[in-house]
XYZ file of C-alpha atoms in Angstrom:
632
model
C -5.602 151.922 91.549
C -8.432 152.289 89.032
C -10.408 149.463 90.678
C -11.100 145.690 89.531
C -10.479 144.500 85.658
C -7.523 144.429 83.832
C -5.332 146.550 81.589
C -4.630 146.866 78.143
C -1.703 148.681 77.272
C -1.512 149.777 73.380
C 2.592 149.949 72.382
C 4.374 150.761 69.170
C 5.810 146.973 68.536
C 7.698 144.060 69.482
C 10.547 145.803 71.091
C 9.016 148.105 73.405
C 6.900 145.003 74.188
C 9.592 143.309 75.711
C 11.134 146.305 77.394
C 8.176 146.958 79.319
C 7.740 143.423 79.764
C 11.418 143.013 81.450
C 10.469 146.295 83.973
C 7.169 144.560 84.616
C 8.858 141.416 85.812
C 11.395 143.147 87.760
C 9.061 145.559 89.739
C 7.588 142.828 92.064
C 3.868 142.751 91.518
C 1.947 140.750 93.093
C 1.093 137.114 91.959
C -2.826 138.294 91.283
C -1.077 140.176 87.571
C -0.335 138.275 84.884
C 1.744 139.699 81.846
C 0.724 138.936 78.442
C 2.765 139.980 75.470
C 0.299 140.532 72.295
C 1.743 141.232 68.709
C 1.503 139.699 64.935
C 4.767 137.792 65.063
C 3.555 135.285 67.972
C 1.861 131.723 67.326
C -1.506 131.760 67.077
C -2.069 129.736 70.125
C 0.014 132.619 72.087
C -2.004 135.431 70.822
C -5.139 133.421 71.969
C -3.668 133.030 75.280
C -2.829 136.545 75.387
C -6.508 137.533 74.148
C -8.353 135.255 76.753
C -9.794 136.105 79.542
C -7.767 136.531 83.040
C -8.887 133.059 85.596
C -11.153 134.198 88.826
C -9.122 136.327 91.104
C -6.529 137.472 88.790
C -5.916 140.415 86.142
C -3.879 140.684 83.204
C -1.808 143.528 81.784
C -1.602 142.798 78.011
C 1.150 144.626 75.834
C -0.244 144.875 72.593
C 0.732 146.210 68.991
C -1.806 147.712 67.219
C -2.921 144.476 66.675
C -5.537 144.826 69.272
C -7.465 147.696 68.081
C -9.852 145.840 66.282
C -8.791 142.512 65.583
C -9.894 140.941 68.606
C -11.729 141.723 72.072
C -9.912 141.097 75.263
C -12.443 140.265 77.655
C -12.266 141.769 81.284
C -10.159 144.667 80.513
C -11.216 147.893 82.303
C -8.493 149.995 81.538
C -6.257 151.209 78.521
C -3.194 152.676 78.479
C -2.413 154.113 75.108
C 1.003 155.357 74.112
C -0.317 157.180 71.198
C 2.187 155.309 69.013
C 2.206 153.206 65.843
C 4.953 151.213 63.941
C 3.898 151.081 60.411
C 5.746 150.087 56.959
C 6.656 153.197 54.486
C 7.990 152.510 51.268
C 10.519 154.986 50.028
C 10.357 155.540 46.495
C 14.032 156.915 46.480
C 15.352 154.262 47.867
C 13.089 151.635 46.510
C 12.729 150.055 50.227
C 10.219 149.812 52.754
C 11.269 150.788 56.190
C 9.203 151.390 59.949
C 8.468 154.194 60.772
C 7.266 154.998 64.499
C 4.422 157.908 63.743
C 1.613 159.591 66.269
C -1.628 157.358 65.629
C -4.558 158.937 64.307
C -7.492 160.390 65.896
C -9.079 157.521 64.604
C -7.190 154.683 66.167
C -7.019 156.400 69.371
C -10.867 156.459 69.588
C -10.492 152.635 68.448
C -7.708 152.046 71.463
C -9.930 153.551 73.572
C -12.468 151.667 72.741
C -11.163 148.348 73.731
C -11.818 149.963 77.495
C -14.852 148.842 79.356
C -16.352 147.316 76.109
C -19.058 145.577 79.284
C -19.054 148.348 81.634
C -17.323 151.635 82.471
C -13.384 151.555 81.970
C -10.713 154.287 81.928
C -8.368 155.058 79.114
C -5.085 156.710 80.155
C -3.525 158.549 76.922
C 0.127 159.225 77.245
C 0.264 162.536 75.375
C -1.190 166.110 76.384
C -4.719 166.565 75.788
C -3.738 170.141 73.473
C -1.561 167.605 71.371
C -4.710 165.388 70.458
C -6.280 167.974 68.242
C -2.915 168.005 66.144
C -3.217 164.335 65.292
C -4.345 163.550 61.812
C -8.045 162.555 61.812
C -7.517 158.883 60.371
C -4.995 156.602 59.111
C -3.321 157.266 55.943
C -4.774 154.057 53.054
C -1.987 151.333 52.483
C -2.578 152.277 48.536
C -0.705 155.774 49.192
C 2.486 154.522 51.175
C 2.939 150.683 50.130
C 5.311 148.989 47.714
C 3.104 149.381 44.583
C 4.777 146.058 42.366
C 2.338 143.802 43.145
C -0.545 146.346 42.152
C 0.834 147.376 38.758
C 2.074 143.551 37.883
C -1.935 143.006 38.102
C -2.880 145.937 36.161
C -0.235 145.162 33.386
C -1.787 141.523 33.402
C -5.133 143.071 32.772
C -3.806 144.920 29.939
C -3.858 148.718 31.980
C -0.211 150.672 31.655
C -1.198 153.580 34.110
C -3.971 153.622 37.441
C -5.571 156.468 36.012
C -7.148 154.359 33.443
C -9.166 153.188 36.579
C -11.362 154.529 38.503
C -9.868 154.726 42.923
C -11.427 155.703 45.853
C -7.597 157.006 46.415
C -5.138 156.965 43.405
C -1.653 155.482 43.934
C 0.750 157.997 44.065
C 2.502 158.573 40.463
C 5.961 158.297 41.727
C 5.588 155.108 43.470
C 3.761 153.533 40.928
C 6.406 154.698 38.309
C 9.434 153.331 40.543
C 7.344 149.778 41.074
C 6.958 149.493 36.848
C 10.561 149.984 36.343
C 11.114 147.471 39.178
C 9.171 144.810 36.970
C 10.865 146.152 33.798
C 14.360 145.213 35.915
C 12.620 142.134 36.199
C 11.614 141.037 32.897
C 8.243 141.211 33.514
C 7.651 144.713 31.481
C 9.082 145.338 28.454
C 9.904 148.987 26.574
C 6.172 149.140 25.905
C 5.076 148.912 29.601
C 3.223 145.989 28.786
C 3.647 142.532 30.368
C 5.484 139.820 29.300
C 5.341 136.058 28.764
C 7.619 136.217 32.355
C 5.545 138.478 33.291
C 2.552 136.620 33.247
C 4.256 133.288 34.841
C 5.396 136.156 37.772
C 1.280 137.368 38.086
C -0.154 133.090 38.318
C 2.558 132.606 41.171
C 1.015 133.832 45.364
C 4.234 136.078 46.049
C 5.613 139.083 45.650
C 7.215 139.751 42.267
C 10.612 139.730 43.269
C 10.134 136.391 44.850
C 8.161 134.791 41.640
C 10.924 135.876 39.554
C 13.696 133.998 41.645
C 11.386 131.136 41.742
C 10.612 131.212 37.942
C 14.832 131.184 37.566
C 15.587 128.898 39.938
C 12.921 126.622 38.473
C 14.898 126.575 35.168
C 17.880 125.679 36.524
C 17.186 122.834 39.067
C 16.596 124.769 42.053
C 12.910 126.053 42.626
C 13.089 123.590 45.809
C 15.709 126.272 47.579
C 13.911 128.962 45.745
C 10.640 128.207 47.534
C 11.818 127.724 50.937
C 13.955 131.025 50.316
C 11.168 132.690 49.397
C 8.952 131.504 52.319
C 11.790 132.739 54.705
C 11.601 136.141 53.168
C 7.771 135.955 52.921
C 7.107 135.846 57.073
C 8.889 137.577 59.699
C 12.451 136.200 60.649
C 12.206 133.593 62.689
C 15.092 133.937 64.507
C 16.181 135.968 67.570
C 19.276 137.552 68.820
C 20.175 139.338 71.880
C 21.679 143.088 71.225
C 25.066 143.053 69.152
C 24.588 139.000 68.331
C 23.067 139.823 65.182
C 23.117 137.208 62.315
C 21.790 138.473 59.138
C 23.392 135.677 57.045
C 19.835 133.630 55.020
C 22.081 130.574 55.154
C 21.421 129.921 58.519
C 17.990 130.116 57.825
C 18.029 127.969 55.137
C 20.060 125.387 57.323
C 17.490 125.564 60.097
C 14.543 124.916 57.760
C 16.128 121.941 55.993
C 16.804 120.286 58.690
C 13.693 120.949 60.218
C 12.155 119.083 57.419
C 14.248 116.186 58.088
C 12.926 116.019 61.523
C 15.491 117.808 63.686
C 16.409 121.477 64.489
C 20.000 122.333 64.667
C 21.183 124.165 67.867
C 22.123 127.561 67.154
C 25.108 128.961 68.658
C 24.172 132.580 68.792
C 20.291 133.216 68.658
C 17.223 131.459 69.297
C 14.819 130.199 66.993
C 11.111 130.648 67.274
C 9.997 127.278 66.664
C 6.070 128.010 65.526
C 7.234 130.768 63.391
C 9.874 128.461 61.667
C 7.110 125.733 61.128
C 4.845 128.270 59.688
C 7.395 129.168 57.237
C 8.251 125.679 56.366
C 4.193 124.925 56.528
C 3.696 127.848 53.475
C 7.670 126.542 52.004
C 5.923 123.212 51.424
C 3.175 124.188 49.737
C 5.072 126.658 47.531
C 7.021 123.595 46.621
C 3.732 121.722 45.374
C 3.353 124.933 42.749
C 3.583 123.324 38.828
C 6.890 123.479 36.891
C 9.177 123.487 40.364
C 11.173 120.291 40.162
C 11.315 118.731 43.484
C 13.804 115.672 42.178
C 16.760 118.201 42.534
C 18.983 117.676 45.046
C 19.450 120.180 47.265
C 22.050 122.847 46.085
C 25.080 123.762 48.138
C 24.050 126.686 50.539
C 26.725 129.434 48.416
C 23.532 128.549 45.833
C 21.464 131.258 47.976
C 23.241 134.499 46.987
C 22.640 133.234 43.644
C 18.881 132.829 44.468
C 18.698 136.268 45.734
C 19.916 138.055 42.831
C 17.221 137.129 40.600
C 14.880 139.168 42.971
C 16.850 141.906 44.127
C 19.677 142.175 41.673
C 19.643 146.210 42.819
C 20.826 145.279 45.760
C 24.096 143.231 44.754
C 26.672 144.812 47.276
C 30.382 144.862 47.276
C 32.467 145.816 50.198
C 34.109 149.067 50.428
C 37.895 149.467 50.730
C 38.885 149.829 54.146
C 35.595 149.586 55.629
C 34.587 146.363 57.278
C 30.705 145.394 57.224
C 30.178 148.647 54.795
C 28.672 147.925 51.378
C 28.221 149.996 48.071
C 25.004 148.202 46.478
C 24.319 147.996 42.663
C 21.607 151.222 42.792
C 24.571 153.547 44.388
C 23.254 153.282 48.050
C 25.265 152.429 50.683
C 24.211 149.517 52.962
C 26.324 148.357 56.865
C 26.098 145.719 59.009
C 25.035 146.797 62.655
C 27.406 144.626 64.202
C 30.633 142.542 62.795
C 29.319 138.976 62.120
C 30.582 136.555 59.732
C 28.932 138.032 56.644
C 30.318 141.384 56.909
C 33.722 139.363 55.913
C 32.151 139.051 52.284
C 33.837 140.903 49.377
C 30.366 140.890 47.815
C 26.654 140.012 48.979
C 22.949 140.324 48.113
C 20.689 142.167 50.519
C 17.140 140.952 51.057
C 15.863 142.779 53.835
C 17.159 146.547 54.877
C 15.583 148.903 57.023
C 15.227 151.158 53.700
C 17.122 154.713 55.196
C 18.217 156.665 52.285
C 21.860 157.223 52.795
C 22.905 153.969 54.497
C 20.679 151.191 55.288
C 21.004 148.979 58.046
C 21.234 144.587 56.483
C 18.845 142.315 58.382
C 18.974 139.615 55.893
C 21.765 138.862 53.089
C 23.782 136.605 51.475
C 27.306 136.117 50.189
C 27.747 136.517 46.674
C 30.831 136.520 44.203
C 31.926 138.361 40.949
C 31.714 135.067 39.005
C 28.208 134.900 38.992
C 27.388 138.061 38.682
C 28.917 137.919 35.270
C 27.350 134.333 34.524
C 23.660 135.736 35.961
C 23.817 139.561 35.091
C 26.078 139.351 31.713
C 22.671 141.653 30.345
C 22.917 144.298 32.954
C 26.769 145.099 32.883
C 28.270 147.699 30.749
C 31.438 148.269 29.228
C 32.824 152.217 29.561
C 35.579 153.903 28.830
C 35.714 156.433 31.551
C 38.084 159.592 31.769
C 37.233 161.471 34.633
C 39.194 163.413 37.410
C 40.615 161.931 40.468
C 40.863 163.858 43.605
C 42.722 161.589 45.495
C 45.327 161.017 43.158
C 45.259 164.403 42.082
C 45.208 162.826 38.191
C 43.482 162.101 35.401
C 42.040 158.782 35.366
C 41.610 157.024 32.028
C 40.070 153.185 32.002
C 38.265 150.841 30.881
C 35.822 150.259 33.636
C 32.796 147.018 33.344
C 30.175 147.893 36.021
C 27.137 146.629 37.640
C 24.728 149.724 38.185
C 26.853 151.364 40.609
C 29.389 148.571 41.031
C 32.686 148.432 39.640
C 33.380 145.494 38.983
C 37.051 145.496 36.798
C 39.015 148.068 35.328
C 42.045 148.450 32.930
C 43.981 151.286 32.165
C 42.990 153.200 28.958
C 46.211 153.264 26.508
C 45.162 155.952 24.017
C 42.407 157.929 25.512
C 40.841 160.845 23.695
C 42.976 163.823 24.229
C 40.196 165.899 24.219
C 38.693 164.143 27.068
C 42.064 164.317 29.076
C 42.279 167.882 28.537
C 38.462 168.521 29.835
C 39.196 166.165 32.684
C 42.138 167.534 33.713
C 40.367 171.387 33.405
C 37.753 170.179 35.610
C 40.787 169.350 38.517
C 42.431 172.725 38.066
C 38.993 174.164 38.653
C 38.280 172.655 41.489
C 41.619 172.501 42.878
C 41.775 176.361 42.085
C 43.322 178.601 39.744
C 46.140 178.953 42.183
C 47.549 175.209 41.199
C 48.408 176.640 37.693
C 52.677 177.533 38.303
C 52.390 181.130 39.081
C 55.491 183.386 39.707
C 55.899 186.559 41.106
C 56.500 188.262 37.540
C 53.367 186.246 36.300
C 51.082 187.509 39.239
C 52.555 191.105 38.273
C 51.513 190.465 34.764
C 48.166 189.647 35.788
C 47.642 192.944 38.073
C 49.366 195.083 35.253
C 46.591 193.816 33.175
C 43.559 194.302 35.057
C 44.889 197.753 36.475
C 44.830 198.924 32.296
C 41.346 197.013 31.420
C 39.837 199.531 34.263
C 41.527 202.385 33.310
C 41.376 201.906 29.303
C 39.600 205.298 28.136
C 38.294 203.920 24.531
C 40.444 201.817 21.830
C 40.549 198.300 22.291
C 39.217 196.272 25.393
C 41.687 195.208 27.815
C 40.998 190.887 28.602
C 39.396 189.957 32.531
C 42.712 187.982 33.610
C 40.979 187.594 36.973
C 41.263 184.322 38.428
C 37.812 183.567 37.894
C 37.798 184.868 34.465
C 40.792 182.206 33.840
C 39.140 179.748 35.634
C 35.969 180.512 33.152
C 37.454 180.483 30.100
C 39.893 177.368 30.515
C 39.164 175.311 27.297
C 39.917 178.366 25.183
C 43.598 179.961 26.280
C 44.277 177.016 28.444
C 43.513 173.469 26.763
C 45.245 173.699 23.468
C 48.474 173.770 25.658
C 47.465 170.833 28.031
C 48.680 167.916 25.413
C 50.118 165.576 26.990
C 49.858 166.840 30.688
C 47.311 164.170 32.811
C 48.517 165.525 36.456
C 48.723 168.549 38.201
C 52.573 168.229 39.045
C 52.716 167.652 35.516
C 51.960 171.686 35.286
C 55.213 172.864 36.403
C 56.534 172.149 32.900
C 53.829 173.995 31.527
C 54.729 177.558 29.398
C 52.559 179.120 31.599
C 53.542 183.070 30.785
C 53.103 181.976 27.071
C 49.950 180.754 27.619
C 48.706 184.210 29.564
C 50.422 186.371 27.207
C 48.409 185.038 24.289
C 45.281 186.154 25.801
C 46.647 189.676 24.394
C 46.483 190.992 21.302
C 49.895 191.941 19.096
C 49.607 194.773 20.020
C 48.642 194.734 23.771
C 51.515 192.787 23.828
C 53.852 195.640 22.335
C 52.012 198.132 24.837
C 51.603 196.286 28.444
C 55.380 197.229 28.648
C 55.081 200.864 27.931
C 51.459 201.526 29.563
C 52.153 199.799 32.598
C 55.705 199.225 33.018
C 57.215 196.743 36.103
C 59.602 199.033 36.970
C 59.900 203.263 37.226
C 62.732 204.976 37.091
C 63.152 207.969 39.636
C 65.483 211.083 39.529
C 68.210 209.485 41.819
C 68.407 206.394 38.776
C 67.187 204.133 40.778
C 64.457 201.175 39.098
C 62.049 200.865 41.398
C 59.030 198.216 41.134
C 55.361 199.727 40.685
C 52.767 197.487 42.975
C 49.850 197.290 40.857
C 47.726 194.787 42.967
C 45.424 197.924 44.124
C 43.428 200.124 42.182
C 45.601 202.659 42.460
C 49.750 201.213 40.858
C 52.260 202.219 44.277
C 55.680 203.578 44.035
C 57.251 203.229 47.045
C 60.583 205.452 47.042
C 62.749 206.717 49.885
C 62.220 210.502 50.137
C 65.727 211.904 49.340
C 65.897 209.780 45.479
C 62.574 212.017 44.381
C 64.335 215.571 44.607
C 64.321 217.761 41.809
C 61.037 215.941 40.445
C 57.981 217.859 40.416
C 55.324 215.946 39.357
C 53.876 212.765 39.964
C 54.951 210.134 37.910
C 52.382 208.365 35.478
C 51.418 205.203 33.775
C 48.705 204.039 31.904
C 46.648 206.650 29.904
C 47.955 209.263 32.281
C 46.898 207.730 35.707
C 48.913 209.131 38.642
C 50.713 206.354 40.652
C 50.451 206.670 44.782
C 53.197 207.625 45.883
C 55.197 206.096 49.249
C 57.457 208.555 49.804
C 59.882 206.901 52.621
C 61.802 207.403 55.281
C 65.802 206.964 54.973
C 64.408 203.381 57.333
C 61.970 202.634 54.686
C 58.783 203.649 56.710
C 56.094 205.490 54.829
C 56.243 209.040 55.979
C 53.456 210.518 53.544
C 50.857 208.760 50.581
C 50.449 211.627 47.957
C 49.559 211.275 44.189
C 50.250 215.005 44.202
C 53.719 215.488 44.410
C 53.990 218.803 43.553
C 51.511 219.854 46.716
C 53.303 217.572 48.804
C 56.663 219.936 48.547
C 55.073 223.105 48.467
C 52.581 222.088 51.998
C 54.007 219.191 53.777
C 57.574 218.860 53.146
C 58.451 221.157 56.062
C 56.896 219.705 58.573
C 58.424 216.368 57.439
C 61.847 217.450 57.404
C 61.321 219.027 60.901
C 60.866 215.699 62.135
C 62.863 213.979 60.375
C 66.280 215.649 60.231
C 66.793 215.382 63.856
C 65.971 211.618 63.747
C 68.007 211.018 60.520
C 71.120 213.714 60.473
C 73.120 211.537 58.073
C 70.387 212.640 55.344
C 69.952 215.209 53.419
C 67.356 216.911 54.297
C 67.288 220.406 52.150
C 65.450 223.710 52.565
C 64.394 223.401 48.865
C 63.993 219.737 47.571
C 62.987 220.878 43.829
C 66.839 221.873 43.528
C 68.689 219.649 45.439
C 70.367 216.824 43.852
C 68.457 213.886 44.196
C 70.323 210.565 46.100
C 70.447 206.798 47.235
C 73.114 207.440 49.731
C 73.224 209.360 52.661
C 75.928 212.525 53.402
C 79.851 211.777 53.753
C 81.180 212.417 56.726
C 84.380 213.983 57.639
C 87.349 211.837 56.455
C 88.898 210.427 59.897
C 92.810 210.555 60.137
C-alpha cells in the first residue's frame, strides 16, 4: 500500500523470524514478494542473498535481527517496519551465566532502523509502539563493557600485571561486581592465584584465541592426549549450535555434536534422526576446529577418545556447573554452585545421574540446558580430588523429623557420599536437635494438662508479683528463647523428636524456679480451691484474671471472695445446679447482698430440687440437691 520498493522489517531474533516467515508463506501473496530471512546465524552467502537487491519487477520483505541496522545496506527498500525490539546477551553476575534478554531498543537504534528507509529517496518507517512510549526509551544502547561476561577482560589485565580496572583509565568502568565474579572464575580456574595475580596457567590460558574456560579445557586436555577433542569441543561451543530441532525434539546432548563433526571430517555427515543440521554452520565450526587444532603443544597423533571423554572435557571449563540429578525428578539437576538446572523436554540425557552443562539460558532459580554432557562420580573424584571437601555435618532434618549426623564429601553444592557419623559431638546434637523443636514449635515438647497448668500458674504470679523476687517468662516464646540453658543439658542422648516423650519434661520446667518458688507456686497459686460445701475445685489460670467456676448452692455461708496470689481476687463462675454460668463476680460479698434475689427468682422455679434460700450467708452450703419425700 505504501507504493513501489520493498520492506524491511526489524525483529527481535531468529525465532520470531521464522514465525513471521511461516504466516508470510501461508497468507498468499503474490509471486511479485519475495521473503528473505536476515540474521547472524545464516551462511554468509545467505545473508548476501538476503542483503541484495530485489530482480526488476519484484520486492522483497526482509526479516532482519538487528543485524541490519548498520551492518549492511539493503538496496531498494522503501519501507521499515520496526518492532521496537532487541535480543541482546546479559550476563548475570549471580548466577555467573549469560542469558537473552528481549528489551525495548534505544532511541538510538530506532533512529538507526529507521534509517535503513529510503536511504535513495523518500521511504516510510512504521514503528510498532505508541508514539508517547518513544520518549520513555533510553536514549542509546547500554556499552557491552557494563553487561558482558568480564573473564576475558580481567585474564588480560592480570597478564599485564593490573589486579583491579580502576588502575586504568575507561571511557565506562566495568562494573565492580562483575569484574569481581569473572576473577574468582579464573581463580576456579587456576589462572589466579590468592594474590590475584596470574599464573604460569594463566598465562598459557591469555596466548590461546578463546574464552578462558575453553583455553583451560584445552590446556588439560592437551596434557592428557586429548587437545584434538578439546579443540573441536571448544569450536562447537565457540559458534552458535549448529543443529536444529522442531518444538519438544530438543537434543542438548554435545556428543552428537561431536559425532557430526568427526565424521564430517572424514568426508560424510551422519543422518540425524531427530533434528537437522545446518551444514555451513557445521563447516564453519569444523573450518575454526581445524585451525584450533594447528595451535602448538596440542598433540594431533592421539587417537580419538571415546565420546563419554566429553563430559570429562567439559569439566575443566565449567566445573561449576557439574550437575547431579535430583531424587525423584527426571531431567532436574542440582549443579555444583547450588543452582538448579532442567531439561525442557525428556531426551536421552535427562536419563544421566550426573552431567556437565555448557550452555544454559542463565535464569537464576532454574536454568533451562541447551548443551551438556554426561558425566560420572568417578571422575569427578579423579579430575576434582582438589575441590572436594570432607565434613562432618550435624544438622536438622525436616523430613525425617531427626537429627542427622554424617560424614558427608561434597562437590560445591553436590553431595557426593555420605556415612553415618558414630560419635558425633553431643553438643552439636543437642543444638541441632534445639533448632527442630524451634521450628517445629514449642508445642512438640510432651506437654500435659498439669504441665500447661504449671505454666499459666506461673505467668499469672510473674504479673502479679508486688516486689521480692522475679517470677521466670515461661511463655512459649520465652522457652523457645532460652532452649540451650533449661533445655539442652537434659537432651543427652535424645536425636528425634519422638524421642521427647521420654523426656522429664516437668523436671526440666520446674528447675527454671528457684527453691523457693518451688516451695511457694503451691501455696500462691494453688491447682485446686477448696469451697465451703468441701468440694476441690480446679482454678483456670490461663486468663489474667485465675476462674473458679462453682455451682451456686456449694458457696453458701462464704462471704468473701476467695484469693490467691499476693491477695488477687479469683473470678468467680458462680453456676447454675446445670452448670451454666448464671453471674461473673470477683465481689462476692456484693453479689449476695444485690443480685442474689433476682437470681433465685429465676432460678427456683426452673430448679425446685435446689435449695434456693432467703439468706445464703446462713444456709448450709451443698453438692447435692434437696431429698424428697421417702416413697412407700
Amino acid at each position: 500500500a505504501a507504493g513501489e520498493g520493498s520492506i524491511l522489517v526489524f525483529l527481535p531474533g531468529a525465532p520470531e523470524i521464522r514465525r513471521v516467515l511461516a504466516l508470510l508463506q501461508a497468507s498468499g501473496l503474490s509471486p511479485e514478494w519475495i521473503l528473505a530471512p536476515l540474521f547472524g546465524s545464516m551462511a554468509r552467502a545467505d545473508q548476501d542473498r538476503a542483503g541484495a537487491a530485489a530482480p526488476p519487477g519484484r520486492r522483497k520483505i526482509v526479516l532482519a535481527t538487528g543485524i541490519a541496522e548498520t551492518s549492511l545496506t539493503i538496496d531498494g527498500v522503501r519501507v521499515v517496519i520496526d518492532s521496537g525490539l532487541a535480543r541482546a546477551p546479559r550476563f548475570d553476575v549471580a548466577s555467573g551465566m549469560t542469558r537473552l534478554v528481549t528489551l525495548p531498543v534505544s532511541r538510538e537504534s530506532a533512529d538507526q532502523r529507521r534509517g535503513r528507509a529510503g536511504r535513495t529517496e523518500p521511504g516510510v518507517c512504521i514503528r510498532l509502539w505508541a508514539e508517547g512510549a518513544h520518549a520513555g526509551l533510553v536514549q542509546r544502547n547500554t556499552p557491552e563493557v557494563l553487561q558482558a561476561d568480564l573473564a576475558p577482560l580481567a585474564l588480560d589485565l592480570a597478564l599485564w600485571g593490573v589486579d583491579r580496572p580502576e588502575r586504568l583509565r575507561w571511557i565506562d568502568l566495568p562494573p565492580a561486581a562483575a569484574f569481581d565474579q569473572a576473577q574468582q572464575l579464573l581463580a576456579d580456574l587456576g589462572a589466579l592465584d590468592d594474590r590475584k595475580m596470574i599464573t604460569p596457567l594463566g598465562r598459557q590460558m591469555a596466548e590461546l584465541p578463546m574464552h578462558p574456560r575453553l583455553a583451560r579445557m584445552v590446556i588439560a586436555a592437551a596434557a592428557e592426549g586429548g587437545g584434538g577433542e578439546a579443540c573441536d569441543l571448544a569450536a562447537i561451543l565457540s559458534e552458535r549450535d549448529f543443529m536444529r530441532f522442531a518444538p519438544g525434539r530438543q537434543d542438548s546432548d554435545l556428543r552428537l555434536r561431536m559425532e557430526i563433526l568427526r565424521g564430517l571430517r572424514r568426508g560424510k555427515l551422519l543422518p540425524v534422526v531427530e533434528g537437522e543440521v545446518d551444514h555451513s554452520a557445521c563447516r564453519r565450526v569444523l573450518h575454526q576446529a581445524d585451525a584450533l587444532r594447528r595451535m602448538p603443544g596440542v598433540d594431533l597423533k592421539a587417537r580419538d577418545r571415546h565420546m563419554d571423554y566429553i563430559g570429562r572435557l567439559l569439566a575443566w571449563a565449567y566445573p561449576e556447573r557439574i550437575g547431579q540429578r535430583r531424587a525423584g525428578s527426571p531431567g532436574r539437576y542440582r549443579l555444583a554452585n547450588g543452582r538448579g538446572a532442567f531439561f525442557a523436554s525428556l531426551e536421552p540425557l535427562a536419563a544421566s545421574d550426573m552431567i556437565v552443562a555448557a550452555d544454559l539460558d542463565g535464569e537464576r532459580r532454574e536454568a533451562r540446558i541447551f548443551l551438556a554432557a554426561a558425566y560420572d562420580l568417578e571422575m569427578v573424584f579423579d579430575q576434582h580430588s582438589g575441590r572436594i571437601s570432607n565434613r562432618e555435618v550435624v544438622a536438622w532434618d525436616a523430613l525425617r523429623q531427626a537429627v542427622m549426623a554424617e560424614r558427608q564429601v561434597s562437590l560445591g553444592a553436590l553431595l557426593l557420599k555420605s556415612e553415618p557419623l558414630a560419635r558425633p559431638d553431643p553438643g552439636l546434637v543437642a543444638a541441632a536437635l534445639m533448632l527442630g523443636i524451634r521450628s517445629a514449635g514449642i508445642a512438640c515438647l510432651p506437654w500435659t494438662q498439669d504441665l500447661r497448668g504449671w505454666q499459666q500458674r506461673v505467668l499469672f504470679l510473674r504479673r502479679t508479683a508486688a516486689g521480692g523476687e522475679e517470677w521466670p517468662d515461661v511463655s512459649d516464646q520465652a522457652l523457645a528463647d532460652a532452649l540451650e540453658s533449661w533445655l539442652a543439658p537434659r537432651l543427652s542422648g535424645f536425636t528425634r523428636l519422638a524421642d521427647l516423650k521420654r523426656l522429664d519434661f516437668g523436671a526440666a520446667l520446674n528447675g527454671l524456679l528457684s527453691w523457693r518458688q518451688q516451695r511457694e507456686l503451691g501455696t500462691l497459686a494453688p491447682t485446686h480451691l477448696t469451697v465451703p460445701s468441701g468440694s476441690r475445685i480446679r482454678l483456670d489460670y490461663s486468663g489474667e484474671t485465675p476462674v473458679l467456676a462453682v455451682r451456686i448452692q456449694e458457696m453458701f455461708g462464704c462471704t468473701d471472695t476467695p484469693r490467691v496470689g499476693h491477695a488477687q481476687p479469683v473470678l468467680l463462675h458462680l453456676l447454675s445446679p446445670a452448670g451454666r454460668p448464671m453471674q461473673v463476680t470477683v465481689d462476692l460479698a456484693g453479689f449476695w447482698k444485690r443480685g442474689y434475689a433476682e437470681v433465685k427468682k429465676q432460678m427456683k422455679g426452673r430448679y425446685p430440687k435446689h435449695p434456693w434460700p432467703d439468706d445464703p450467708l446462713r444456709a448450709p452450703p451443698t453438692r447435692r440437691a434437696k431429698r424428697g419425700p421417702r416413697q412407700t
